[in-house]
Amino acid sequence: MHIGIPKETRDGETRVAATPETVKKYIGGKHSVVVERGAGTAARYLDEAYEAAGATLGSAQDALGAELVMKVRAPSAAELPQMKSGAVVIGMLDPFDAEGIQQMAAAGLTGFALEAAPRITRAQSLDVLSSQANLAGYKAVLLAAHHYGRLIPMMMTAAGTLKAARAVVLGTGVAGLQAIATAKRLGAVVEASDVRPAAREQVESLGAKFIDVPFETDEEREIAQGTGGYARPMPPAWMARQAALVSERCKQADIVITTALIPGRPAPTLVSAETVAAMKPGSVLVDLAVERGGNCPLSEKGLVVEKHGVTIIGLTNLPGLVATDASALYARNIQDFLKLIINADGALAIQRDDEIVTACLMCEGGNVARRN
Ligand code: NAD
């Protein structure tokens, strides 16, 4: 197939959907690849490296006009008209953006949104949510450390002893677990909370303390199990008990990292404005859920702000701050997904009975794919 790798156009998007490593594999797999000039520059993958891997360089139109287009973000309104009806697009197409999916369908595209892949063992190597959230969790802690005016580890010096920082991580999915591991590696004392009971063992295995919010009814316990590994909205009574406990822990904390999400819904509020007001001056909160409304009402999307003496980091796209590795992992996710829609001869052969393929397929033949 003829594969196109356009430069991402969304503000601040530094990642690229293919690296010279994956391009080389595609060329070896009898595909031809056109890379838009400068597509990988922000991620430190230079045009010469793509050429050396066997790609040709071209314009945005050349890359977007390919039979199979690999993207990081969904095509914009300016990009869609440059794409061919019947072409395949693979990327993080935002499955919950019904309007965006409808526009891709109207453009005649066959769209695969990799965020929609089921969280099953076989899908792990193409799981873009995991590959990117893992980096976001890591970078969140480094950002917090950068903005925190003190040290993270306990340090004994001739001039006196410095206490270890206390970190609280709220939401312990992929990003949260990596945040715990990173904070521990830096020497912080870490506590963490999640609604899913399965999270306790994972938190404790990383050496952090689990903030236990007890269940008072069978209904609470049942909802907390979640669906397909994802959380569901908890009843208000449980949320209130969690808020009280979290508030106590945040008041003691130097660094708070929030990552709590519920698929297709606004992020739950976990750290109230009152809690922030009661936090220690100089402490830092990183809200990784800010793009979905935030876990803290005081966080501001795309900004680092100071409120009540607390630095609140609402930067989005943390994986984009480590674009070289984020692109490398993302590109390998796409390469792995391709095996499900391309045959050994390099031709399009969508495995329609595969549950990963059906979950990721968003639109085809002018229609939005029917969701179960
Ligand atoms: P996510 O980004 O959707 O949510 C982040 C975390 O927030 C989740 O752990 C969720 O339980 C938590 N959360 C939601 N509401 C909360 C609340 N009120 N208080 C505290 N925490 C709250 O999650 P994710 O990182 O995408 O991971 C989702 C699930 O998928 C996890 O169970 C993870 O272990 C699983 N997973 C499985 C695989 C696999 O087997 N292939 C791969 C990756 C992730």
Coordinates of C-alpha atoms and ligand atoms in Angstrom, one line a residue:
M1 CA 0.0 0.0 0.0
H2 CA 1.0 3.6 -0.4
I3 CA 1.4 5.0 3.2
G4 CA 1.4 8.7 4.1
I5 CA 2.9 10.2 7.2
P6 CA 1.7 13.9 7.5
K7 CA 3.1 16.4 10.0
E8 CA 0.7 16.8 12.8
T9 CA -1.1 20.2 12.7
R10 CA -2.8 20.4 16.1
D11 CA -1.3 23.1 18.3
G12 CA 1.6 21.8 20.4
E13 CA 1.4 18.3 18.9
T14 CA 5.1 17.3 18.6
R15 CA 4.6 13.6 18.0
V16 CA 4.7 11.7 14.7
A17 CA 2.9 8.5 13.7
A18 CA 5.9 6.7 12.2
T19 CA 9.6 6.7 12.9
P20 CA 12.4 5.8 10.6
E21 CA 12.4 2.4 12.4
T22 CA 8.8 1.6 11.5
V23 CA 9.1 3.2 8.0
K24 CA 11.9 0.7 7.3
K25 CA 9.7 -2.2 8.3
Y26 CA 6.9 -0.9 6.0
I27 CA 9.3 -0.6 3.1
G28 CA 10.5 -4.1 3.8
G29 CA 6.8 -5.2 3.8
K30 CA 6.4 -4.1 0.2
H31 CA 4.7 -0.8 1.0
S32 CA 5.8 2.6 -0.3
V33 CA 5.9 5.5 2.2
V34 CA 5.7 9.2 1.7
V35 CA 6.7 11.4 4.7
E36 CA 5.7 15.1 4.8
R37 CA 8.9 17.2 5.0
G38 CA 9.5 18.0 8.7
A39 CA 6.9 15.6 9.9
G40 CA 9.2 14.1 12.6
T41 CA 11.4 17.2 13.3
A42 CA 9.7 18.2 16.5
A43 CA 10.2 14.6 17.8
R44 CA 13.8 14.7 16.6
Y45 CA 13.3 12.3 13.7
L46 CA 14.9 14.1 10.8
D47 CA 13.9 14.0 7.1
E48 CA 17.3 12.4 6.2
A49 CA 16.6 9.5 8.6
Y50 CA 13.2 8.8 6.9
E51 CA 14.9 9.0 3.5
A52 CA 17.6 6.6 4.6
A53 CA 14.9 4.2 5.8
G54 CA 13.5 4.2 2.2
A55 CA 10.7 6.8 2.4
T56 CA 10.2 9.6 -0.1
L57 CA 9.7 13.1 1.2
G58 CA 6.7 15.2 0.0
S59 CA 4.2 17.8 0.8
A60 CA 1.3 17.7 3.2
Q61 CA -1.0 17.0 0.3
D62 CA 1.3 14.1 -0.8
A63 CA 1.1 12.5 2.6
L64 CA -2.6 13.1 3.3
G65 CA -3.4 11.9 -0.2
A66 CA -2.0 8.4 0.4
E67 CA -4.1 5.1 0.5
L68 CA -3.3 4.6 4.2
V69 CA -2.6 7.7 6.3
M70 CA -1.0 7.3 9.8
K71 CA -1.8 10.2 12.2
V72 CA -1.4 11.0 15.8
R73 CA -4.5 13.1 16.1
A74 CA -7.7 13.0 14.1
P75 CA -7.6 14.9 10.7
S76 CA -8.6 18.5 11.1
A77 CA -11.2 20.3 8.9
A78 CA -8.4 21.6 6.8
E79 CA -6.8 18.1 6.4
L80 CA -10.0 16.2 5.5
P81 CA -10.5 17.6 2.0
Q82 CA -6.9 16.7 1.2
M83 CA -7.6 13.0 1.9
K84 CA -8.9 10.5 -0.7
S85 CA -12.4 9.0 -0.4
G86 CA -11.8 5.3 0.4
A87 CA -8.5 5.9 2.1
V88 CA -7.7 4.3 5.5
V89 CA -6.7 6.5 8.4
I90 CA -5.3 5.2 11.7
G91 CA -4.7 7.3 14.7
M92 CA -6.0 8.6 18.0
L93 CA -9.3 9.7 16.4
D94 CA -11.2 10.4 19.6
P95 CA -14.0 7.7 19.5
F96 CA -16.3 9.9 21.7
D97 CA -16.2 12.8 19.3
A98 CA -19.3 11.9 17.4
E99 CA -19.1 15.0 15.2
G100 CA -15.5 14.4 14.2
I101 CA -16.2 10.7 13.4
Q102 CA -19.2 11.8 11.3
Q103 CA -17.0 14.2 9.4
M104 CA -14.5 11.4 8.6
A105 CA -17.3 9.2 7.5
A106 CA -18.6 12.0 5.2
A107 CA -15.2 12.3 3.7
G108 CA -15.4 8.6 2.8
L109 CA -12.6 7.5 5.1
T110 CA -12.2 4.1 6.7
G111 CA -11.1 5.3 10.2
F112 CA -9.5 3.2 13.0
A113 CA -9.3 4.9 16.4
L114 CA -6.7 3.0 18.4
E115 CA -7.9 4.4 21.8
A116 CA -11.0 2.1 21.3
A117 CA -9.0 -1.1 21.4
P118 CA -10.2 -3.4 24.2
R119 CA -7.9 -3.8 27.2
I120 CA -7.1 -7.4 26.5
T121 CA -3.7 -9.1 26.7
R122 CA -3.5 -9.6 22.9
A123 CA -4.1 -5.8 22.4
Q124 CA -1.3 -4.7 24.7
S125 CA 1.3 -4.1 22.0
L126 CA -1.1 -1.8 20.1
D127 CA -2.6 -0.1 23.2
V128 CA -1.9 3.6 22.6
L129 CA -3.7 4.7 25.8
S130 CA -1.2 2.7 27.8
S131 CA 1.9 3.6 25.8
Q132 CA 1.1 7.3 26.1
A133 CA -0.4 7.4 29.6
N134 CA 2.7 5.6 30.9
L135 CA 4.9 8.5 29.7
A136 CA 2.4 11.1 30.9
G137 CA 2.6 9.6 34.5
Y138 CA 6.4 9.7 34.4
K139 CA 6.5 13.3 33.0
A140 CA 3.9 14.5 35.5
V141 CA 6.2 13.7 38.4
L142 CA 9.2 15.4 36.7
L143 CA 7.1 18.5 36.1
A144 CA 6.0 18.5 39.7
A145 CA 9.6 18.1 40.9
H146 CA 10.6 21.0 38.6
H147 CA 8.0 23.3 40.1
Y148 CA 8.4 22.2 43.7
G149 CA 10.8 24.5 45.5
R150 CA 12.2 21.7 47.6
L151 CA 13.9 18.3 47.1
I152 CA 12.0 15.0 46.7
P153 CA 14.3 12.6 48.5
M154 CA 15.2 12.7 52.2
M155 CA 18.8 14.1 52.3
M156 CA 21.2 14.1 55.1
T157 CA 23.7 16.9 54.7
A158 CA 26.4 18.5 56.9
A159 CA 24.0 21.5 57.1
G160 CA 21.1 19.5 58.3
T161 CA 18.6 16.9 57.2
L162 CA 15.9 17.5 54.5
K163 CA 12.6 15.5 54.8
A164 CA 11.4 13.4 51.9
A165 CA 8.5 14.9 49.9
R166 CA 5.0 13.3 50.4
A167 CA 3.2 12.5 47.1
V168 CA -0.5 11.6 46.7
V169 CA -1.5 10.0 43.4
L170 CA -5.3 9.9 42.7
G171 CA -6.3 7.4 40.0
T172 CA -4.0 4.5 39.6
G173 CA -4.5 3.3 36.0
V174 CA -1.5 3.2 33.7
A175 CA -0.5 6.9 34.3
G176 CA -1.1 6.8 38.0
L177 CA 1.0 3.6 38.5
Q178 CA 3.9 5.1 36.5
A179 CA 3.5 8.3 38.6
I180 CA 3.8 6.2 41.8
A181 CA 6.8 4.3 40.4
T182 CA 8.6 7.6 39.3
A183 CA 7.9 9.4 42.6
K184 CA 9.2 6.4 44.5
R185 CA 12.3 6.3 42.4
L186 CA 12.9 10.0 43.2
G187 CA 12.6 9.2 46.9
A188 CA 9.1 10.5 47.7
V189 CA 6.8 8.9 50.3
V190 CA 3.7 7.9 48.2
E191 CA 0.0 7.3 48.9
A192 CA -2.6 6.6 46.3
S193 CA -6.3 6.1 45.8
D194 CA -8.4 4.4 43.2
V195 CA -12.0 3.3 43.1
R196 CA -11.3 -0.1 41.6
P197 CA -10.5 -2.6 44.4
A198 CA -8.0 -4.4 42.1
A199 CA -5.8 -1.2 42.3
R200 CA -4.8 -1.8 45.9
E201 CA -2.5 -4.7 45.2
Q202 CA -0.8 -2.8 42.3
V203 CA -0.3 0.3 44.5
E204 CA 1.1 -1.7 47.3
S205 CA 3.4 -3.7 45.1
L206 CA 5.0 -0.4 44.1
G207 CA 5.7 0.4 47.7
A208 CA 3.0 3.0 48.1
K209 CA 0.2 3.2 50.7
F210 CA -3.3 2.6 49.5
I211 CA -5.8 5.3 50.7
D212 CA -8.7 3.0 51.6
V213 CA -12.2 4.4 51.1
P214 CA -14.4 1.6 52.5
F215 CA -17.6 0.4 50.7
E216 CA -20.7 0.7 52.8
T217 CA -23.2 -1.0 50.5
D218 CA -23.1 -3.9 48.0
E219 CA -24.1 -1.5 45.3
E220 CA -21.0 0.6 45.9
R221 CA -18.8 -2.5 45.8
E222 CA -20.4 -3.7 42.6
I223 CA -20.1 -0.3 40.8
A224 CA -16.4 0.0 41.9
Q225 CA -15.5 -3.2 40.0
G226 CA -16.0 -1.1 36.8
T227 CA -16.5 -2.4 33.3
G228 CA -13.7 -3.9 31.2
G229 CA -11.1 -2.6 33.6
Y230 CA -12.5 0.9 33.4
A231 CA -14.1 2.8 36.3
R232 CA -17.7 3.7 36.5
P233 CA -19.1 6.8 38.2
M234 CA -19.4 6.1 42.0
P235 CA -22.5 7.0 44.0
P236 CA -22.4 10.5 45.7
A237 CA -22.1 9.0 49.2
W238 CA -18.9 7.1 48.3
M239 CA -17.5 10.2 46.5
A240 CA -18.2 12.3 49.6
R241 CA -16.3 9.8 51.9
Q242 CA -13.4 9.7 49.3
A243 CA -13.4 13.6 49.2
A244 CA -13.0 13.8 53.0
L245 CA -10.1 11.3 53.1
V246 CA -8.4 12.8 50.0
S247 CA -8.7 16.2 51.5
E248 CA -6.9 15.0 54.7
R249 CA -4.1 13.4 52.6
C250 CA -3.7 16.4 50.3
K251 CA -3.3 18.7 53.3
Q252 CA -0.2 16.7 54.3
A253 CA 1.1 16.4 50.7
D254 CA 3.8 18.2 48.9
I255 CA 2.9 16.8 45.5
V256 CA -0.5 15.7 44.2
I257 CA -0.9 14.0 40.9
T258 CA -4.5 13.4 39.7
T259 CA -5.2 11.0 36.8
A260 CA -8.8 9.8 37.5
L261 CA -11.0 9.3 34.4
I262 CA -14.2 7.6 33.5
P263 CA -14.6 6.7 29.8
G264 CA -16.9 9.0 27.8
R265 CA -17.7 11.2 30.9
P266 CA -16.2 14.4 32.4
A267 CA -13.4 13.7 34.9
P268 CA -14.6 13.3 38.5
T269 CA -13.8 16.1 40.9
L270 CA -11.4 14.7 43.5
V271 CA -9.6 17.7 44.9
S272 CA -12.0 20.6 45.7
A273 CA -11.1 24.3 45.7
E274 CA -11.4 24.1 49.6
T275 CA -8.9 21.3 49.7
V276 CA -6.4 23.3 47.5
A277 CA -6.9 26.3 49.9
A278 CA -5.9 24.0 52.8
M279 CA -2.8 22.6 51.1
K280 CA 0.7 23.6 52.1
P281 CA 2.1 26.7 50.4
G282 CA 4.7 25.7 47.8
S283 CA 3.0 22.3 47.1
V284 CA 2.3 21.3 43.5
L285 CA -0.7 19.6 41.9
V286 CA -0.6 18.1 38.4
D287 CA -4.0 17.5 36.9
L288 CA -3.6 14.9 34.1
A289 CA -7.4 14.8 33.7
V290 CA -7.5 18.5 32.7
E291 CA -8.5 17.9 29.1
R292 CA -11.6 16.1 30.3
G293 CA -12.6 18.9 32.7
G294 CA -10.0 18.1 35.4
N295 CA -10.0 16.4 38.8
C296 CA -9.5 19.8 40.4
P297 CA -11.8 22.7 39.6
L298 CA -8.9 25.2 39.9
S299 CA -6.8 23.6 37.2
E300 CA -6.7 25.5 33.9
K301 CA -6.2 23.7 30.6
G302 CA -2.8 24.3 29.1
L303 CA -1.6 26.5 31.9
V304 CA 0.6 26.4 35.0
V305 CA -1.2 28.7 37.6
E306 CA -0.8 29.4 41.3
K307 CA -3.8 29.4 43.6
H308 CA -3.7 29.7 47.3
G309 CA 0.1 29.3 47.1
V310 CA -0.3 25.9 45.3
T311 CA 1.2 25.5 41.8
I312 CA -1.4 23.8 39.7
I313 CA -0.2 22.3 36.4
G314 CA -2.9 21.9 33.8
L315 CA -0.6 21.2 30.8
T316 CA -2.0 18.9 28.2
N317 CA -0.3 16.4 26.1
L318 CA 2.5 15.5 28.5
P319 CA 3.6 12.6 26.1
G320 CA 4.3 15.4 23.6
L321 CA 7.0 16.7 26.0
V322 CA 8.9 13.5 25.5
A323 CA 8.0 13.3 21.9
T324 CA 10.9 11.1 20.7
D325 CA 10.0 8.2 22.9
A326 CA 6.3 8.9 22.8
S327 CA 6.5 8.7 18.9
A328 CA 8.6 5.6 19.0
L329 CA 6.1 3.7 21.2
Y330 CA 3.1 5.1 19.3
A331 CA 4.6 4.2 15.9
R332 CA 5.1 0.6 17.1
N333 CA 1.5 0.5 18.3
I334 CA 0.3 1.5 14.8
Q335 CA 2.7 -1.0 13.2
D336 CA 1.3 -3.8 15.4
F337 CA -2.3 -2.8 14.5
L338 CA -1.5 -2.9 10.8
K339 CA -1.1 -6.7 11.1
L340 CA -4.8 -6.9 11.6
I341 CA -5.8 -5.0 8.5
I342 CA -3.0 -5.8 6.0
N343 CA -2.2 -9.3 4.5
A344 CA 1.2 -10.8 3.9
D345 CA 1.3 -9.4 0.3
G346 CA 0.9 -5.9 1.8
A347 CA -2.7 -5.4 0.5
L348 CA -5.6 -4.2 2.6
A349 CA -7.4 -7.2 4.2
I350 CA -9.4 -6.0 7.2
Q351 CA -10.0 -8.9 9.6
R352 CA -13.6 -8.1 10.3
D353 CA -14.2 -10.9 12.8
D354 CA -11.4 -9.6 15.0
E355 CA -12.7 -7.9 18.2
I356 CA -9.8 -5.4 18.2
V357 CA -10.6 -4.4 14.6
T358 CA -14.4 -4.1 15.2
A359 CA -13.8 -2.0 18.4
C360 CA -11.4 0.4 16.6
L361 CA -13.4 0.7 13.3
M362 CA -15.2 4.1 13.5
C363 CA -16.4 4.7 10.0
E364 CA -16.3 3.1 6.5
G365 CA -18.0 3.6 3.1
G366 CA -19.5 6.9 4.1
N367 CA -21.1 5.5 7.3
V368 CA -20.3 5.7 11.0
A369 CA -19.6 2.1 12.2
R370 CA -22.4 0.7 14.4
R371 CA -21.3 0.5 18.0
N372 CA -22.5 -2.3 20.2
Ligands
NAD1 P1 -8.2 5.6 32.9 O1 -7.2 6.6 32.3 O2 -9.5 5.4 32.2 O3 -8.5 6.1 34.4 C1 -7.5 6.4 35.3 C2 -7.8 5.8 36.7 O4 -8.8 6.6 37.3 C3 -8.4 4.4 36.6 O5 -7.6 3.5 37.4 C4 -9.8 4.6 37.3 O6 -10.2 3.4 38.0 C5 -9.5 5.8 38.2 N1 -10.7 6.5 38.7 C6 -11.8 6.8 38.1 N2 -12.7 7.4 39.0 C7 -12.0 7.5 40.2 C8 -12.3 8.1 41.5 N3 -13.4 8.6 41.8 N4 -11.3 8.0 42.4 C9 -10.1 7.4 42.2 N5 -9.8 6.9 41.0 C10 -10.7 6.9 40.0 O7 -7.5 4.2 33.2 P2 -6.4 3.5 32.4 O8 -5.1 3.9 32.8 O9 -6.7 3.6 30.9 O10 -6.6 2.0 32.9 C11 -7.9 1.4 32.8 C12 -7.9 0.0 33.1 O11 -7.3 -0.8 32.1 C13 -7.1 -0.4 34.3 O12 -7.8 -1.4 35.0 C14 -5.8 -1.0 33.8 O13 -5.2 -1.9 34.7 C15 -6.4 -1.7 32.6 N6 -5.4 -2.0 31.5 C16 -5.4 -3.2 31.0 C17 -4.5 -3.5 30.0 C18 -4.4 -4.9 29.4 O14 -4.6 -5.8 30.0 N7 -4.2 -5.0 28.1 C19 -3.7 -2.5 29.5 C20 -3.7 -1.3 30.0 C21 -4.6 -1.0 31.1

